[in-house]
Coordinates of C-alpha atoms in Angstrom, one line a residue:
M1 CA -19.3 43.3 6.6
K2 CA -17.2 43.4 3.4
H3 CA -17.0 40.3 1.1
Y4 CA -14.3 39.4 -1.4
Q5 CA -14.0 37.0 -4.3
V6 CA -11.3 34.2 -4.1
H7 CA -10.5 32.2 -7.2
F8 CA -8.5 29.0 -7.0
Q9 CA -6.3 27.7 -9.8
P10 CA -5.9 25.2 -11.4
D11 CA -9.3 24.0 -10.0
N12 CA -11.1 27.0 -11.6
K13 CA -13.3 27.4 -8.5
S14 CA -14.4 30.6 -6.9
V15 CA -16.0 31.5 -3.6
R16 CA -17.2 34.7 -2.0
V17 CA -15.9 35.1 1.6
H18 CA -16.3 37.6 4.4
H19 CA -13.6 40.0 5.5
G20 CA -11.3 38.2 7.9
A21 CA -11.6 34.7 6.4
T22 CA -8.4 32.8 5.7
L23 CA -7.5 31.2 2.4
L24 CA -7.7 27.8 4.2
E25 CA -11.3 28.4 5.1
A26 CA -12.1 29.7 1.6
A27 CA -10.6 26.6 0.0
G28 CA -12.7 24.4 2.3
L29 CA -15.8 26.1 1.2
V30 CA -15.4 24.9 -2.4
G31 CA -14.2 21.4 -1.4
I32 CA -10.5 22.0 -1.8
I33 CA -8.8 20.4 1.2
L34 CA -5.3 21.6 2.0
S35 CA -2.7 19.8 4.0
N36 CA -3.1 21.1 7.5
P37 CA -1.5 18.8 10.1
C38 CA -0.9 21.6 12.7
G39 CA -4.6 22.5 12.7
G40 CA -4.2 25.9 11.2
V41 CA -1.8 27.5 13.6
G42 CA 0.9 28.2 11.0
R43 CA 3.5 25.8 12.5
C44 CA 3.8 23.0 10.0
G45 CA 4.1 25.1 6.8
K46 CA 2.3 22.4 4.7
C47 CA -0.5 24.6 3.3
K48 CA 1.6 26.9 1.1
V49 CA -0.1 28.5 -1.9
R50 CA 0.9 31.2 -4.4
L51 CA -0.9 34.5 -4.9
L52 CA -1.3 35.9 -8.4
P53 CA 0.1 38.0 -9.9
G54 CA 3.6 37.7 -8.7
E55 CA 3.5 34.1 -7.4
K56 CA 4.0 35.3 -3.8
E57 CA 4.1 32.2 -1.5
V58 CA 2.0 32.4 1.7
L59 CA 0.5 30.0 4.2
A60 CA -3.2 29.5 3.5
C61 CA -4.1 29.1 7.2
Q62 CA -2.4 32.4 8.0
Y63 CA -3.3 34.6 5.0
V64 CA -6.4 36.7 5.8
V65 CA -8.4 37.7 2.7
E66 CA -8.7 41.5 2.6
H67 CA -9.3 42.0 -1.2
D68 CA -10.2 39.9 -4.3
V69 CA -7.5 37.4 -4.8
E70 CA -6.5 34.7 -7.3
V71 CA -4.6 31.7 -5.7
V72 CA -2.6 28.9 -7.2
I73 CA -2.6 25.6 -5.2
P74 CA 0.3 23.3 -5.8
D75 CA -0.3 19.5 -5.5
T76 CA 2.2 19.3 -2.6
S77 CA -0.2 21.4 -0.4
R78 CA -3.2 19.2 -1.1
Y79 CA -4.4 16.8 1.5
F80 CA -6.4 14.4 -0.6
K81 CA -3.7 13.5 -3.2
Q82 CA -2.4 10.6 -1.2
Q83 CA -2.2 6.9 -1.3
I84 CA -5.2 5.3 0.4
L85 CA -5.3 1.6 1.3
E86 CA -8.6 0.2 0.3
H87 CA -8.2 -3.5 0.7
G88 CA -7.3 -5.8 3.5
I89 CA -7.3 -9.4 4.8
T90 CA -10.4 -11.3 3.8
Q91 CA -12.4 -13.8 5.7
A92 CA -15.3 -15.9 4.5
L93 CA -18.4 -13.6 4.5
L94 CA -21.8 -15.0 5.6
S95 CA -24.8 -13.9 3.6
D96 CA -27.0 -13.2 6.6
A97 CA -27.4 -9.4 6.6
A98 CA -29.4 -7.5 9.1
V99 CA -31.8 -6.3 6.5
R100 CA -34.0 -8.5 4.2
K101 CA -36.8 -8.2 1.8
V102 CA -40.0 -10.2 1.5
L103 CA -42.4 -10.2 -1.5
I104 CA -46.0 -9.7 -0.6
A105 CA -48.3 -10.9 -3.5
E106 CA -51.7 -10.4 -1.9
P107 CA -53.0 -7.2 -0.3
P108 CA -53.1 -7.4 3.5
S109 CA -56.1 -6.0 5.3
D110 CA -53.9 -3.9 7.6
L111 CA -50.5 -3.5 9.1
D112 CA -51.0 -6.4 11.6
Q113 CA -52.0 -8.7 8.7
L114 CA -48.9 -7.6 6.8
C115 CA -46.6 -8.5 9.7
R116 CA -48.3 -11.9 10.0
T117 CA -47.7 -12.6 6.3
V118 CA -44.0 -11.6 6.7
S119 CA -43.7 -13.8 9.8
E120 CA -45.0 -16.8 7.8
E121 CA -42.5 -16.1 5.0
L122 CA -39.6 -15.7 7.4
Q123 CA -40.9 -18.5 9.7
T124 CA -40.3 -16.2 12.7
T125 CA -41.8 -13.2 14.3
C126 CA -42.2 -9.8 12.6
V127 CA -43.5 -6.7 14.3
P128 CA -43.7 -3.1 13.0
D129 CA -40.9 -0.8 13.9
K130 CA -42.4 2.0 16.0
A131 CA -40.4 4.7 14.1
F132 CA -41.8 3.6 10.8
A133 CA -45.2 2.2 11.7
D134 CA -47.3 5.3 10.8
R135 CA -45.6 5.8 7.5
I136 CA -46.0 2.1 6.6
A137 CA -49.7 2.2 7.5
T138 CA -50.2 5.3 5.3
Q139 CA -48.4 3.6 2.4
L140 CA -50.6 0.5 2.8
D141 CA -53.7 2.7 2.6
S142 CA -52.5 4.6 -0.5
D143 CA -50.9 1.7 -2.4
S144 CA -53.5 -0.2 -4.5
D145 CA -51.0 -2.0 -6.8
F146 CA -49.6 -5.4 -5.8
P147 CA -47.3 -7.1 -5.3
I148 CA -45.3 -5.0 -2.8
T149 CA -42.0 -5.7 -1.1
A150 CA -41.7 -5.6 2.7
I151 CA -38.3 -4.5 4.2
V152 CA -37.3 -5.9 7.6
R153 CA -34.2 -5.8 9.8
Q154 CA -32.9 -7.5 12.8
D155 CA -29.5 -6.6 14.3
T156 CA -28.2 -9.8 15.7
P157 CA -29.3 -13.5 15.6
K158 CA -31.5 -14.2 18.6
T159 CA -33.6 -17.2 19.7
P160 CA -36.4 -16.7 19.1
E161 CA -35.8 -14.0 16.4
T162 CA -38.0 -11.0 16.0
W163 CA -37.6 -8.9 12.9
Q164 CA -38.7 -5.3 12.6
L165 CA -40.8 -4.2 9.7
I166 CA -39.2 -0.9 8.6
G167 CA -40.8 -0.2 5.2
I168 CA -42.6 -1.3 2.1
E169 CA -42.0 -0.6 -1.6
A170 CA -44.2 -0.9 -4.6
G171 CA -43.6 -3.8 -6.9
D172 CA -41.1 -6.6 -6.6
T173 CA -37.8 -5.0 -5.4
T174 CA -36.5 -8.1 -3.6
E175 CA -33.3 -8.3 -5.8
S176 CA -32.4 -4.7 -5.0
L177 CA -30.7 -5.0 -1.6
F178 CA -27.3 -3.4 -1.0
G179 CA -25.2 -2.2 1.9
L180 CA -22.0 -0.1 2.5
A181 CA -19.1 -1.0 4.8
V182 CA -17.2 2.2 5.7
D183 CA -13.9 2.7 7.5
I184 CA -13.7 6.3 8.7
G185 CA -10.1 7.1 9.6
T186 CA -8.5 10.3 10.7
T187 CA -6.7 10.5 7.4
S188 CA -8.9 8.7 4.9
V189 CA -12.4 7.3 4.4
V190 CA -12.9 4.0 2.5
A191 CA -16.3 2.6 1.5
R192 CA -17.2 -0.7 -0.1
L193 CA -20.6 -1.4 -1.7
M194 CA -21.9 -4.9 -1.3
N195 CA -24.8 -7.0 -2.5
L196 CA -26.5 -8.1 0.7
H197 CA -28.0 -11.2 -0.9
T198 CA -24.6 -12.6 -1.9
S199 CA -22.1 -10.6 0.1
E200 CA -20.4 -9.8 -3.2
P201 CA -18.4 -6.6 -3.3
L202 CA -19.4 -4.4 -6.2
A203 CA -17.4 -1.1 -5.8
T204 CA -14.8 0.4 -3.5
V205 CA -14.3 4.1 -3.3
S206 CA -12.2 6.3 -1.0
Q207 CA -11.0 9.9 -0.4
G208 CA -9.1 11.8 2.2
N209 CA -11.1 12.7 5.3
P210 CA -12.1 16.3 4.6
Q211 CA -12.3 17.0 8.4
A212 CA -8.5 17.5 7.9
Q213 CA -9.2 21.1 7.1
H214 CA -9.9 21.5 10.8
G215 CA -6.7 19.7 11.9
A216 CA -4.8 16.5 10.9
D217 CA -5.1 14.7 14.2
V218 CA -7.9 13.8 16.6
I219 CA -6.8 16.3 19.2
S220 CA -7.1 19.2 16.8
R221 CA -10.6 18.0 15.9
I222 CA -11.6 17.5 19.5
Q223 CA -10.6 21.1 20.1
C224 CA -12.6 22.3 17.1
A225 CA -15.6 20.4 18.3
E226 CA -15.6 22.0 21.8
T227 CA -18.0 24.6 20.5
D228 CA -21.5 23.6 19.2
N229 CA -20.7 25.3 15.9
G230 CA -17.4 23.5 15.5
A231 CA -19.0 20.1 16.3
L232 CA -21.8 20.6 13.8
K233 CA -19.3 21.7 11.2
L234 CA -17.3 18.5 11.7
Q235 CA -20.4 16.3 11.6
Q236 CA -21.7 18.0 8.4
T237 CA -18.2 17.6 6.8
I238 CA -18.1 13.8 7.3
V239 CA -21.7 13.4 6.3
A240 CA -21.0 15.2 3.1
C241 CA -18.0 13.0 2.5
L242 CA -20.1 9.9 3.0
N243 CA -22.8 11.1 0.7
D244 CA -20.2 11.7 -1.9
L245 CA -18.8 8.2 -1.5
I246 CA -22.3 6.8 -1.6
E247 CA -23.0 8.5 -4.9
Q248 CA -19.6 7.3 -6.4
A249 CA -20.1 3.7 -5.3
A250 CA -23.7 3.5 -6.5
K251 CA -22.6 5.0 -9.9
Q252 CA -19.8 2.5 -10.3
A253 CA -22.2 -0.4 -9.5
G254 CA -25.0 0.9 -11.7
I255 CA -27.5 1.2 -8.9
A256 CA -29.4 4.0 -7.2
P257 CA -28.3 5.2 -3.8
N258 CA -31.9 4.6 -2.7
A259 CA -31.1 0.8 -3.1
I260 CA -28.7 1.0 -0.1
Y261 CA -30.4 0.0 3.1
E262 CA -27.6 -0.5 5.6
I263 CA -24.3 1.2 6.4
V264 CA -21.8 -0.3 8.8
V265 CA -19.1 2.1 10.1
A266 CA -15.8 1.2 11.8
S267 CA -13.8 4.2 13.1
N268 CA -11.7 5.4 15.9
T269 CA -13.7 6.7 18.9
T270 CA -13.3 10.4 18.0
M271 CA -14.5 9.9 14.4
N272 CA -17.4 7.8 15.8
H273 CA -18.5 10.5 18.2
L274 CA -18.1 13.3 15.6
L275 CA -20.3 11.3 13.2
L276 CA -23.0 10.6 15.7
G277 CA -22.9 14.1 17.3
Y278 CA -21.7 12.8 20.7
P279 CA -19.7 15.2 22.9
V280 CA -15.9 14.8 22.4
K281 CA -14.4 17.3 24.8
Q282 CA -13.9 14.6 27.5
L283 CA -11.9 12.6 25.0
G284 CA -9.1 15.2 25.1
Q285 CA -8.9 15.3 28.8
S286 CA -7.7 12.7 31.3
P287 CA -9.0 10.0 31.9
Y288 CA -10.1 10.2 28.1
M289 CA -13.5 8.7 28.6
A290 CA -15.8 7.9 25.7
H291 CA -19.3 9.3 25.8
S292 CA -20.4 5.8 24.8
T293 CA -18.5 2.7 23.7
A294 CA -21.7 0.8 22.7
A295 CA -22.6 -0.2 19.2
A296 CA -25.4 2.1 17.9
N297 CA -28.1 2.0 15.2
T298 CA -29.1 5.4 13.8
P299 CA -31.7 6.1 11.1
S300 CA -29.8 7.3 8.0
Q301 CA -32.3 10.2 7.6
Q302 CA -31.4 11.4 11.1
L303 CA -27.8 11.8 10.0
G304 CA -28.7 13.3 6.6
L305 CA -27.3 10.3 4.6
T306 CA -28.7 9.9 1.1
I307 CA -29.5 6.2 1.1
N308 CA -33.0 4.6 1.4
P309 CA -35.2 6.6 3.7
C310 CA -35.7 3.6 6.0
G311 CA -31.9 2.8 5.9
N312 CA -29.9 2.3 9.1
V313 CA -26.4 3.2 10.1
H314 CA -24.7 0.6 12.4
T315 CA -21.6 1.9 14.2
I316 CA -19.5 -0.9 15.6
A317 CA -18.8 -0.8 19.4
N318 CA -15.7 1.0 20.6
I319 CA -13.3 -0.3 23.3
A320 CA -12.2 2.9 25.0
G321 CA -11.6 6.6 24.4
F322 CA -8.6 6.0 22.2
V323 CA -9.2 2.5 21.0
G324 CA -12.2 2.5 18.7
S325 CA -14.4 0.3 16.6
D326 CA -11.7 0.2 13.9
T327 CA -9.6 -1.9 16.3
V328 CA -12.6 -4.1 17.0
A329 CA -13.2 -4.6 13.3
A330 CA -9.5 -5.3 12.7
A331 CA -9.4 -7.9 15.5
L332 CA -12.5 -9.5 14.0
A333 CA -11.0 -9.7 10.5
C334 CA -7.8 -11.1 11.9
A335 CA -9.7 -13.7 14.0
M336 CA -7.8 -12.5 17.1
D337 CA -10.5 -14.2 19.3
V338 CA -9.3 -17.7 18.1
C339 CA -5.6 -17.1 17.8
K340 CA -3.7 -20.3 18.7
V341 CA -0.3 -18.6 19.2
P342 CA 0.7 -15.3 20.8
T343 CA -0.2 -12.7 18.2
L344 CA 0.4 -8.9 18.1
L345 CA -1.8 -6.8 15.9
V346 CA -0.4 -3.3 15.2
D347 CA -2.1 -0.4 13.5
I348 CA 0.4 2.4 13.2
G349 CA -0.7 6.0 12.7
T350 CA -0.9 9.3 14.5
N351 CA -2.5 7.2 17.2
G352 CA -1.1 3.6 17.2
E353 CA -3.5 0.8 18.3
L354 CA -2.2 -2.5 19.6
V355 CA -4.0 -5.8 20.4
F356 CA -2.2 -8.8 21.9
C357 CA -3.7 -12.2 22.0
Y358 CA -2.3 -14.9 24.3
N359 CA -3.8 -17.9 26.1
K360 CA -7.3 -16.9 24.9
Q361 CA -6.9 -13.5 26.5
L362 CA -7.0 -10.2 24.6
L363 CA -5.2 -7.0 25.7
A364 CA -5.4 -3.6 23.8
A365 CA -3.6 -0.3 24.2
S366 CA -3.3 3.0 22.4
C367 CA 0.0 4.9 21.8
A368 CA 0.1 8.6 21.1
A369 CA 2.8 8.4 18.4
G370 CA 2.1 11.9 17.2
P371 CA 1.9 13.0 13.5
A372 CA 5.6 12.6 12.6
L373 CA 4.9 9.3 10.8
E374 CA 2.4 11.1 8.6
G375 CA 4.7 13.9 7.7
A376 CA 3.9 16.6 10.3
G377 CA 6.9 18.0 12.2
I378 CA 9.3 16.7 9.5
E379 CA 10.9 19.4 7.5
F380 CA 10.3 17.8 4.1
G381 CA 7.5 15.5 5.5
S382 CA 4.2 14.9 3.8
R383 CA 1.5 12.2 3.6
A384 CA 1.9 9.4 1.1
Q385 CA 1.2 11.6 -2.0
D386 CA 2.6 12.1 -5.4
G387 CA 6.2 13.3 -5.1
A388 CA 6.8 11.7 -1.7
I389 CA 9.8 9.5 -1.1
E390 CA 8.3 6.1 0.1
R391 CA 11.4 3.9 -0.1
V392 CA 15.1 4.5 0.7
V393 CA 17.5 1.6 0.2
Q394 CA 21.3 1.4 0.4
S395 CA 23.0 0.4 -2.8
E396 CA 26.6 -0.6 -3.3
T397 CA 28.0 2.9 -3.3
D398 CA 25.0 5.2 -2.8
I399 CA 21.3 5.1 -1.9
D400 CA 18.3 4.6 -4.1
I401 CA 14.8 6.0 -3.6
D402 CA 11.3 5.2 -4.8
V403 CA 9.0 8.2 -5.3
I404 CA 5.2 8.0 -5.4
G405 CA 4.0 8.8 -8.9
D406 CA 7.4 8.2 -10.3
I407 CA 8.1 11.9 -10.5
E408 CA 10.7 14.2 -9.0
A409 CA 10.9 13.9 -5.2
A410 CA 9.4 16.8 -3.3
S411 CA 8.9 15.4 0.2
I412 CA 9.2 12.2 2.3
C413 CA 6.3 10.2 3.8
G414 CA 6.3 7.9 6.8
S415 CA 7.5 4.8 5.2
G416 CA 10.4 6.6 3.5
L417 CA 11.3 8.2 6.9
I418 CA 11.6 4.8 8.5
D419 CA 13.8 3.6 5.7
A420 CA 15.9 6.7 5.8
V421 CA 16.6 6.4 9.5
A422 CA 17.4 2.7 9.0
V423 CA 19.9 3.5 6.3
L424 CA 21.6 6.2 8.4
L425 CA 22.0 3.6 11.2
E426 CA 23.5 1.1 8.8
L427 CA 25.9 3.8 7.5
E428 CA 26.7 4.7 11.2
L429 CA 25.8 8.3 10.3
I430 CA 23.6 8.4 13.4
D431 CA 24.4 6.5 16.6
G432 CA 22.3 4.7 19.1
T433 CA 21.1 7.9 20.7
G434 CA 20.0 9.3 17.4
R435 CA 22.8 11.9 17.2
F436 CA 24.3 12.6 13.8
A437 CA 28.0 11.7 13.6
I438 CA 30.5 14.6 13.5
A439 CA 33.1 14.7 10.8
E440 CA 35.9 12.8 12.6
E441 CA 33.5 10.0 13.5
I442 CA 32.4 9.3 9.9
D443 CA 33.8 6.1 8.4
P444 CA 36.7 7.2 6.0
F445 CA 35.8 4.4 3.7
L446 CA 32.3 5.6 2.9
S447 CA 31.8 6.2 -0.8
K448 CA 32.1 9.7 -2.3
Q449 CA 28.4 9.6 -3.2
I450 CA 27.4 9.1 0.4
R451 CA 29.8 11.6 1.7
Q452 CA 28.5 14.4 -0.5
R453 CA 25.0 13.8 0.9
I454 CA 26.2 14.8 4.4
I455 CA 25.6 18.5 4.7
T456 CA 24.7 21.3 7.2
H457 CA 21.2 22.6 7.0
N458 CA 20.1 25.5 9.2
D459 CA 23.1 25.1 11.3
E460 CA 22.5 21.4 12.0
P461 CA 23.6 18.2 10.4
A462 CA 21.5 16.7 7.6
F463 CA 21.5 14.0 5.0
V464 CA 20.3 14.6 1.4
L465 CA 17.9 12.0 0.1
S466 CA 17.2 13.6 -3.3
G467 CA 18.2 16.5 -5.4
Q468 CA 20.6 17.7 -8.1
Y469 CA 24.3 18.0 -7.2
T470 CA 26.2 20.5 -9.2
D471 CA 29.2 22.7 -8.4
H472 CA 29.5 21.0 -5.0
T473 CA 26.0 22.2 -4.1
W474 CA 22.6 20.5 -3.8
H475 CA 19.6 22.0 -5.5
N476 CA 15.9 21.1 -5.2
K477 CA 16.9 18.9 -2.3
V478 CA 14.8 16.7 0.0
L479 CA 16.7 15.8 3.2
I480 CA 16.4 14.4 6.7
T481 CA 17.7 16.6 9.5
Q482 CA 18.7 16.0 13.1
K483 CA 15.4 17.4 14.3
D484 CA 13.6 15.0 12.0
V485 CA 15.4 12.1 13.6
R486 CA 14.4 13.3 17.0
Q487 CA 10.8 13.6 16.0
F488 CA 10.9 10.1 14.6
Q489 CA 12.4 8.8 17.9
L490 CA 9.5 10.2 19.9
A491 CA 7.0 8.5 17.6
K492 CA 8.7 5.1 17.5
A493 CA 9.4 5.2 21.2
A494 CA 5.7 5.7 22.0
I495 CA 4.7 2.7 19.9
R496 CA 7.5 0.5 21.1
A497 CA 6.9 1.4 24.8
G498 CA 3.2 0.5 24.2
I499 CA 4.2 -2.9 22.9
T500 CA 6.6 -3.5 25.8
L501 CA 4.1 -2.6 28.5
L502 CA 1.3 -4.6 26.8
L503 CA 3.6 -7.7 26.8
K504 CA 4.7 -7.0 30.4
T505 CA 1.1 -6.8 31.6
A506 CA 0.5 -10.1 29.8
G507 CA 3.5 -11.7 31.5
Q508 CA 5.0 -12.4 28.1
S509 CA 8.3 -11.5 26.4
E510 CA 9.0 -10.4 22.8
E511 CA 10.5 -13.8 22.1
N512 CA 7.1 -15.4 22.8
I513 CA 5.4 -13.5 19.9
Q514 CA 4.8 -15.9 17.1
Q515 CA 3.3 -13.4 14.6
V516 CA 2.9 -9.7 14.2
L517 CA 0.0 -8.5 12.0
L518 CA 0.6 -5.0 10.5
A519 CA -2.7 -3.3 9.7
G520 CA -3.7 0.0 8.2
A521 CA -2.4 2.0 5.3
F522 CA 0.9 3.0 7.0
G523 CA 1.7 -0.6 8.1
N524 CA 1.0 -1.9 4.6
Y525 CA 3.7 0.3 3.0
I526 CA 6.6 0.1 5.4
Q527 CA 9.5 -2.3 4.9
R528 CA 9.6 -4.9 7.7
E529 CA 13.3 -4.9 7.8
S530 CA 13.5 -1.2 8.3
A531 CA 10.8 -1.2 11.0
V532 CA 12.7 -3.8 13.0
R533 CA 16.1 -2.1 12.4
V534 CA 14.9 1.2 13.8
G535 CA 13.2 -0.5 16.8
L536 CA 9.6 0.4 15.8
L537 CA 8.8 -3.3 15.9
P538 CA 10.2 -6.1 18.2
N539 CA 13.5 -7.7 16.9
L540 CA 11.8 -10.8 15.4
P541 CA 12.5 -12.8 12.3
I542 CA 11.0 -11.0 9.3
E543 CA 8.9 -14.1 8.4
K544 CA 6.8 -13.6 11.6
I545 CA 5.6 -10.2 10.4
H546 CA 2.6 -10.1 8.1
F547 CA 0.7 -7.4 6.3
V548 CA -3.1 -7.5 6.7
G549 CA -4.0 -4.3 4.9
N550 CA -7.1 -2.4 5.7
A551 CA -8.3 -4.9 8.3
A552 CA -10.8 -2.4 9.8
G553 CA -12.5 -2.2 6.5
S554 CA -12.6 -6.0 6.1
G555 CA -14.1 -6.3 9.6
A556 CA -16.8 -3.7 8.7
Q557 CA -17.6 -5.9 5.6
M558 CA -18.0 -8.9 7.8
V559 CA -20.4 -7.1 10.2
L560 CA -22.4 -5.8 7.2
A561 CA -22.6 -9.3 5.6
G562 CA -23.5 -11.4 8.7
R563 CA -25.4 -10.8 11.9
S564 CA -23.3 -13.4 13.7
A565 CA -20.2 -11.3 12.9
R566 CA -22.0 -8.3 14.2
Q567 CA -22.7 -10.1 17.5
L568 CA -19.1 -11.3 17.7
A569 CA -17.9 -7.7 17.2
N570 CA -20.0 -6.7 20.2
E571 CA -18.5 -9.6 22.2
L572 CA -15.0 -8.7 21.2
A573 CA -15.4 -5.1 22.3
T574 CA -16.4 -6.3 25.7
K575 CA -13.8 -9.1 25.9
I576 CA -10.8 -7.0 24.9
E577 CA -9.2 -5.6 28.1
Y578 CA -7.9 -2.0 27.7
L579 CA -4.6 -1.0 29.2
E580 CA -4.1 2.8 29.7
I581 CA -0.4 3.0 28.8
A582 CA 0.2 6.5 30.0
H583 CA -1.0 5.6 33.5
Q584 CA 1.5 2.8 33.9
T585 CA 4.1 3.7 36.6
E586 CA 7.0 2.4 34.3
F587 CA 5.9 4.2 31.2
Q588 CA 8.4 7.1 31.4
L589 CA 11.3 4.8 32.1
I590 CA 10.4 2.4 29.3
F591 CA 9.6 5.3 26.9
S592 CA 13.1 6.7 27.5
E593 CA 14.7 3.4 26.9
C594 CA 12.7 3.0 23.6
L595 CA 14.1 6.3 22.3
L596 CA 17.4 4.6 21.7
F597 CA 18.3 2.6 18.6
H598 CA 19.6 -1.0 19.2
E599 CA 22.8 -2.3 17.8
K600 CA 22.8 -4.5 14.7

C-alpha cells in the first residue's frame, strides 16, 4: 500500500499515512484535533483546512490523501481552542480519603506480621489485597532497608472497617499522597490534583476531549465503538488524554506522577463505558440501557494510566443510560439530597441533564437537545473558542457583541445564540413561532442600524450580528439565519419539555420552583435573562437562578477527599428516580408547545 507525507502548519508536525486516509485522520495521528461535530460525514463544514500551495480550502474529513501534501489549519477549525470551565460550587471537603499511608519502622517477619502492624497503627483490621499480595511479599523479601511505608485503601466507611494493603515503598513516603478528581465530558476533560492528607487543591488542568475526532456527540462515538477496533481506539484516546493531564498537573504541583494513588472520575454514562471498555452499542438503541450503573474500582495499570503502580481508578455510579455519574456528582456538590425547597438542577449541553428535588424526593431526566447549542447545525456556529460571539445585547439604537479573545468575530457559540434569539424576539424580528418577520411586518420605527442588519442570505431571511458594512453591503459577516432559529427551537424545546414533564411527574408547577441551579460550562456562560426570554428556562424571577459552575468536577473532588462522600454518591445514584422523557405519552404534545416562544 502506498504511503504519503502530510505536513501541518503552523504546528510544524508531519505524519506518514496510508493511501485512502483523510486529513482528519492524519491530524489526529499527530494530536491535532479538528472540530468535527457531524462525526466526519462532511455535513457540518467545521473542519475546513487549506492546502498549499494555492490555499485551496477543503473539508479535512472528506479530503482523501493521495499524494504528499502540506496543510494549513486555521484556529477556527480546531476543536480544543475553546473555553473550558474548570471550577464550580465548593462544599467543605473531608480529609478522609480512600487511600492512606502507614510508616513501618521495624522489619516484619512476613506479610501477615506487616498487616498486624498496620492494623495496630490504624486501630482497625488490615488484610493484604489479593491482587497485590504476591508483589508485596516479594518486595518484603528483597527490601532490607527500613523504615518502609505501607499503602492501604478502603473504599467506603464501614463498621467494622477493613483496610486493604495494596503496596509498600522504601523509606518514609507518608507525606507523598496525592489524588486526581476528573470530570470527563463529551466536550472537555478537567482534572484537579489534590493533597489527600489535607484535601488542598494543588493544580487544575484541562483540555478538549480528543475523542471528538471521532464525533462531537455521544451518538457518534457510540457508533464508532460498535466495532472492537473503534472501541479500543476511543478508550486509548481518552487514556492518552488522562495521562497527558496527569503529567501536566504533576508538573504544576512539583510532584512525580508516581505520587498519585487515586483517581476519581465523574462522566456521562457513555464516557464512563468508553473509559472502562464496557460495550456501548446498547446505549444507542431503545431502551438505552447501561451495561452497568454501579460504581467501579479499576487498577490504574489495567487502564494504562501513568500513576503509582498500585493506584486505583474509582468511577462514580451512574443513574441510567443517559444520566451519568457527572449528574450524581453535581447533585452531591449541590447538596440536592438535603434541599429544603423545590430545586431544579440543570446541566445544559448536547444532552441536557435535569434533577428535581422536592419533599425529599429526587427525580432525574435526560433531554436530547442535540448539538445546536454547541455550534453544530448553526451556519456560523462554533464552540466557545477565540473569535466566537458569546454575548449579544441590545443597545439604544443597535446591538453590541462580546467576542471571545477580544478579536474579530468569526462565529457564534451557544451563549451568543441564545442572546441573539432573545434580541430578535425583543425587536419583534421573529414572532412566537420563530418565523422571521417579512418587510411589511417590521416596526417602521426601528433604527437605521438595526434595519441594515436585516438581509437575505441563501434565499432566506437573516440577521447580521457582526461584519463590515460598506456600500450597502456586509463583508466578513457573522449572521443568524431562519434555519439557525429553527435548530435552536428544537434544542430549547427538548430541554423545556424535559423540565415540564419532570415537574408534572412530581405533581409540581413551575411556580413552585424556589431555585434553579445552572451547572456545566454552557450554563455558566449564558445570560439568565436571555435563557428565560427564549423559554429555555421557566419564567421565574432572575434572582432564583444561580450558577454553580463545574459542579460535576466539584462532586468528584468530594468523593476523592472523603469516603463518606463516596458512600453518599452511591446512595444518591440509587435514590434518584430516573424518568425516561421520550417514553412519556405527552412528550410529543409538550415538545410541540415548547417550540413556541412566549410573549413578553
